[in-house]
PDB file of C-alpha atoms in Angstrom:
ATOM      1  CA  MET V   1      -8.093 -25.369 108.452  1.00  0.00           C
ATOM      2  CA  LYS V   2      -9.849 -23.952 105.377  1.00  0.00           C
ATOM      3  CA  LYS V   3     -13.224 -24.521 107.037  1.00  0.00           C
ATOM      4  CA  ALA V   4     -12.148 -22.597 110.152  1.00  0.00           C
ATOM      5  CA  ALA V   5     -10.860 -19.715 108.012  1.00  0.00           C
ATOM      6  CA  LEU V   6     -14.138 -19.612 106.074  1.00  0.00           C
ATOM      7  CA  ILE V   7     -16.211 -19.535 109.270  1.00  0.00           C
ATOM      8  CA  PHE V   8     -13.979 -16.816 110.731  1.00  0.00           C
ATOM      9  CA  GLY V   9     -14.317 -14.777 107.512  1.00  0.00           C
ATOM     10  CA  ILE V  10     -18.114 -15.023 107.565  1.00  0.00           C
ATOM     11  CA  PHE V  11     -18.113 -14.013 111.223  1.00  0.00           C
ATOM     12  CA  LEU V  12     -16.004 -10.907 110.460  1.00  0.00           C
ATOM     13  CA  MET V  13     -18.272  -9.937 107.554  1.00  0.00           C
ATOM     14  CA  ALA V  14     -21.329 -10.217 109.806  1.00  0.00           C
ATOM     15  CA  LEU V  15     -19.693  -8.006 112.449  1.00  0.00           C
ATOM     16  CA  THR V  16     -18.712  -5.426 109.841  1.00  0.00           C
ATOM     17  CA  ALA V  17     -22.225  -5.330 108.370  1.00  0.00           C
ATOM     18  CA  GLN V  18     -23.716  -4.927 111.823  1.00  0.00           C
ATOM     19  CA  ALA V  19     -21.296  -2.128 112.733  1.00  0.00           C
ATOM     20  CA  GLN V  20     -22.180  -0.235 109.552  1.00  0.00           C
ATOM     21  CA  GLU V  21     -25.933  -0.227 110.245  1.00  0.00           C
ATOM     22  CA  GLU V  22     -27.184   3.277 109.676  1.00  0.00           C
ATOM     23  CA  THR V  23     -28.717   5.189 112.563  1.00  0.00           C
ATOM     24  CA  VAL V  24     -30.429   8.554 112.475  1.00  0.00           C
ATOM     25  CA  THR V  25     -31.346  11.432 114.724  1.00  0.00           C
ATOM     26  CA  VAL V  26     -35.007  12.166 115.483  1.00  0.00           C
ATOM     27  CA  LYS V  27     -35.511  15.750 116.672  1.00  0.00           C
ATOM     28  CA  VAL V  28     -38.790  16.637 118.399  1.00  0.00           C
ATOM     29  CA  THR V  29     -39.922  20.203 119.030  1.00  0.00           C
ATOM     30  CA  ILE V  30     -42.781  20.415 121.520  1.00  0.00           C
ATOM     31  CA  GLU V  31     -44.914  23.491 120.934  1.00  0.00           C
ATOM     32  CA  ASN V  32     -47.444  25.238 123.172  1.00  0.00           C
ATOM     33  CA  VAL V  33     -45.865  24.343 126.520  1.00  0.00           C
ATOM     34  CA  LEU V  34     -48.098  26.453 128.762  1.00  0.00           C
ATOM     35  CA  ASN V  35     -45.799  26.991 131.763  1.00  0.00           C
ATOM     36  CA  ASP V  36     -42.423  26.283 133.366  1.00  0.00           C
ATOM     37  CA  ASN V  37     -43.789  23.753 135.895  1.00  0.00           C
ATOM     38  CA  GLY V  38     -42.331  20.254 136.014  1.00  0.00           C
ATOM     39  CA  THR V  39     -40.754  18.268 133.212  1.00  0.00           C
ATOM     40  CA  ILE V  40     -41.362  17.435 129.572  1.00  0.00           C
ATOM     41  CA  ILE V  41     -41.031  13.673 129.082  1.00  0.00           C
ATOM     42  CA  ALA V  42     -40.718  12.154 125.599  1.00  0.00           C
ATOM     43  CA  ALA V  43     -40.616   8.435 124.867  1.00  0.00           C
ATOM     44  CA  LEU V  44     -39.685   6.662 121.636  1.00  0.00           C
ATOM     45  CA  HIS V  45     -41.854   3.559 121.341  1.00  0.00           C
ATOM     46  CA  THR V  46     -42.171   0.436 119.255  1.00  0.00           C
ATOM     47  CA  SER V  47     -45.515  -1.309 118.856  1.00  0.00           C
ATOM     48  CA  GLU V  48     -44.471  -3.594 121.731  1.00  0.00           C
ATOM     49  CA  THR V  49     -43.916  -0.748 124.247  1.00  0.00           C
ATOM     50  CA  PHE V  50     -46.571   1.788 123.160  1.00  0.00           C
ATOM     51  CA  MET V  51     -48.990   2.667 126.004  1.00  0.00           C
ATOM     52  CA  LYS V  52     -47.374   0.036 128.246  1.00  0.00           C
ATOM     53  CA  GLY V  53     -44.881   2.161 130.197  1.00  0.00           C
ATOM     54  CA  ASN V  54     -41.416   3.374 129.291  1.00  0.00           C
ATOM     55  CA  GLY V  55     -40.326   3.564 125.682  1.00  0.00           C
ATOM     56  CA  ILE V  56     -37.189   2.055 124.230  1.00  0.00           C
ATOM     57  CA  VAL V  57     -35.618   5.482 124.816  1.00  0.00           C
ATOM     58  CA  ASP V  58     -36.972   8.084 127.257  1.00  0.00           C
ATOM     59  CA  LEU V  59     -35.853  11.720 127.384  1.00  0.00           C
ATOM     60  CA  GLU V  60     -36.607  14.481 129.891  1.00  0.00           C
ATOM     61  CA  GLU V  61     -36.132  18.230 129.836  1.00  0.00           C
ATOM     62  CA  LYS V  62     -37.139  20.943 132.310  1.00  0.00           C
ATOM     63  CA  ALA V  63     -40.411  22.493 131.141  1.00  0.00           C
ATOM     64  CA  LYS V  64     -40.170  25.946 129.621  1.00  0.00           C
ATOM     65  CA  ALA V  65     -43.190  27.938 128.482  1.00  0.00           C
ATOM     66  CA  GLY V  66     -43.243  28.097 124.689  1.00  0.00           C
ATOM     67  CA  THR V  67     -41.180  25.386 122.996  1.00  0.00           C
ATOM     68  CA  VAL V  68     -38.908  22.587 124.197  1.00  0.00           C
ATOM     69  CA  THR V  69     -36.702  20.502 121.878  1.00  0.00           C
ATOM     70  CA  LEU V  70     -35.553  16.949 122.560  1.00  0.00           C
ATOM     71  CA  THR V  71     -33.378  14.746 120.334  1.00  0.00           C
ATOM     72  CA  PHE V  72     -33.303  10.970 120.068  1.00  0.00           C
ATOM     73  CA  GLU V  73     -29.842   9.872 118.901  1.00  0.00           C
ATOM     74  CA  ASP V  74     -28.726   6.664 117.146  1.00  0.00           C
ATOM     75  CA  VAL V  75     -32.220   5.494 116.176  1.00  0.00           C
ATOM     76  CA  LYS V  76     -32.099   2.347 114.059  1.00  0.00           C
ATOM     77  CA  PRO V  77     -34.359   1.849 111.022  1.00  0.00           C
ATOM     78  CA  GLY V  78     -37.828   0.650 111.967  1.00  0.00           C
ATOM     79  CA  THR V  79     -41.340   1.782 112.812  1.00  0.00           C
ATOM     80  CA  TYR V  80     -41.784   3.937 115.896  1.00  0.00           C
ATOM     81  CA  ALA V  81     -44.125   6.361 117.659  1.00  0.00           C
ATOM     82  CA  ILE V  82     -43.323   9.215 120.046  1.00  0.00           C
ATOM     83  CA  MET V  83     -45.428  10.128 123.059  1.00  0.00           C
ATOM     84  CA  VAL V  84     -44.779  13.376 124.951  1.00  0.00           C
ATOM     85  CA  LEU V  85     -46.130  14.405 128.365  1.00  0.00           C
ATOM     86  CA  HIS V  86     -45.911  17.649 130.305  1.00  0.00           C
ATOM     87  CA  ASP V  87     -45.475  16.167 133.789  1.00  0.00           C
ATOM     88  CA  GLU V  88     -46.298  19.366 135.656  1.00  0.00           C
ATOM     89  CA  ASN V  89     -46.052  17.839 139.149  1.00  0.00           C
ATOM     90  CA  ASP V  90     -42.948  15.693 138.431  1.00  0.00           C
ATOM     91  CA  ASN V  91     -44.528  12.416 139.558  1.00  0.00           C
ATOM     92  CA  GLN V  92     -43.286  10.556 136.431  1.00  0.00           C
ATOM     93  CA  ARG V  93     -46.780   9.636 135.201  1.00  0.00           C
ATOM     94  CA  MET V  94     -49.857  11.105 133.572  1.00  0.00           C
ATOM     95  CA  ASP V  95     -52.521  12.263 136.004  1.00  0.00           C
ATOM     96  CA  PHE V  96     -56.226  11.909 135.241  1.00  0.00           C
ATOM     97  CA  GLU V  97     -59.457  13.639 136.246  1.00  0.00           C
ATOM     98  CA  ALA V  98     -62.168  11.577 137.979  1.00  0.00           C
ATOM     99  CA  ASN V  99     -63.906  11.168 134.591  1.00  0.00           C
ATOM    100  CA  GLY V 100     -60.759   9.650 133.025  1.00  0.00           C
ATOM    101  CA  MET V 101     -59.647  12.729 131.078  1.00  0.00           C
ATOM    102  CA  PRO V 102     -55.936  13.649 131.318  1.00  0.00           C
ATOM    103  CA  LYS V 103     -55.047  16.493 133.699  1.00  0.00           C
ATOM    104  CA  GLU V 104     -51.701  17.138 131.983  1.00  0.00           C
ATOM    105  CA  ASN V 105     -50.953  18.047 128.387  1.00  0.00           C
ATOM    106  CA  TYR V 106     -49.667  15.344 126.058  1.00  0.00           C
ATOM    107  CA  GLY V 107     -49.087  14.756 122.363  1.00  0.00           C
ATOM    108  CA  MET V 108     -47.843  12.175 119.899  1.00  0.00           C
ATOM    109  CA  SER V 109     -45.729  12.057 116.781  1.00  0.00           C
ATOM    110  CA  THR V 110     -48.506  12.582 114.233  1.00  0.00           C
ATOM    111  CA  ASN V 111     -50.380  15.200 116.293  1.00  0.00           C
ATOM    112  CA  GLU V 112     -53.457  13.012 115.798  1.00  0.00           C
ATOM    113  CA  MET V 113     -55.658  13.973 118.745  1.00  0.00           C
ATOM    114  CA  ILE V 114     -58.476  11.469 118.820  1.00  0.00           C
ATOM    115  CA  MET V 115     -61.119  10.752 121.408  1.00  0.00           C
ATOM    116  CA  GLY V 116     -60.030   7.890 123.616  1.00  0.00           C
ATOM    117  CA  PRO V 117     -56.572   6.472 124.141  1.00  0.00           C
ATOM    118  CA  PRO V 118     -54.093   6.854 121.279  1.00  0.00           C
ATOM    119  CA  THR V 119     -53.063   3.821 119.262  1.00  0.00           C
ATOM    120  CA  PHE V 120     -49.675   2.962 117.829  1.00  0.00           C
ATOM    121  CA  SER V 121     -51.043   3.053 114.285  1.00  0.00           C
ATOM    122  CA  ASP V 122     -52.278   6.637 114.858  1.00  0.00           C
ATOM    123  CA  ALA V 123     -48.804   7.812 115.916  1.00  0.00           C
ATOM    124  CA  GLN V 124     -46.430   5.610 113.927  1.00  0.00           C
ATOM    125  CA  PHE V 125     -43.721   6.758 111.532  1.00  0.00           C
ATOM    126  CA  ASP V 126     -40.913   4.983 109.706  1.00  0.00           C
ATOM    127  CA  VAL V 127     -37.209   5.567 110.226  1.00  0.00           C
ATOM    128  CA  THR V 128     -35.069   4.868 107.179  1.00  0.00           C
ATOM    129  CA  ASN V 129     -31.649   6.397 106.558  1.00  0.00           C
ATOM    130  CA  GLU V 130     -32.474  10.115 106.927  1.00  0.00           C
ATOM    131  CA  ASN V 131     -32.689  12.289 110.042  1.00  0.00           C
ATOM    132  CA  LEU V 132     -36.225  13.269 111.008  1.00  0.00           C
ATOM    133  CA  GLU V 133     -37.813  16.289 112.658  1.00  0.00           C
ATOM    134  CA  PHE V 134     -41.250  16.443 114.268  1.00  0.00           C
ATOM    135  CA  SER V 135     -43.280  19.233 115.806  1.00  0.00           C
ATOM    136  CA  ILE V 136     -45.695  18.042 118.462  1.00  0.00           C
ATOM    137  CA  ARG V 137     -48.260  20.531 119.712  1.00  0.00           C
ATOM    138  CA  PHE V 138     -49.844  20.238 123.138  1.00  0.00           C
TER     139      PHE V 138
END
């Protein structure tokens, strides 16, 4: 009986610790949206999902010339990157020119605009126990 009580107690402590895990809000302001066409799509990525499709959380907002703000809620501590796309024709993907250059504006969490495809290490940031705010400029 004592063994069962001990196991049950450890189980309850584990559940309580898990329930108390801190989460934060990550607010992203996208600057220099050139027009009202289509949708702004933002994706929160881990190294496993970056440049491979959807993020672990994807947000969308109607495009509005100027600035658009999106907020990721309940983000757990870890290392992430944010990719943002202005999907002007609402086809849910980035369109490319014949030479491979993007037709639509995009940005990432560090605003590092390099030649060639972005890498997770170029865009990564750490989430701890404080809310974060980013400005991403197209």
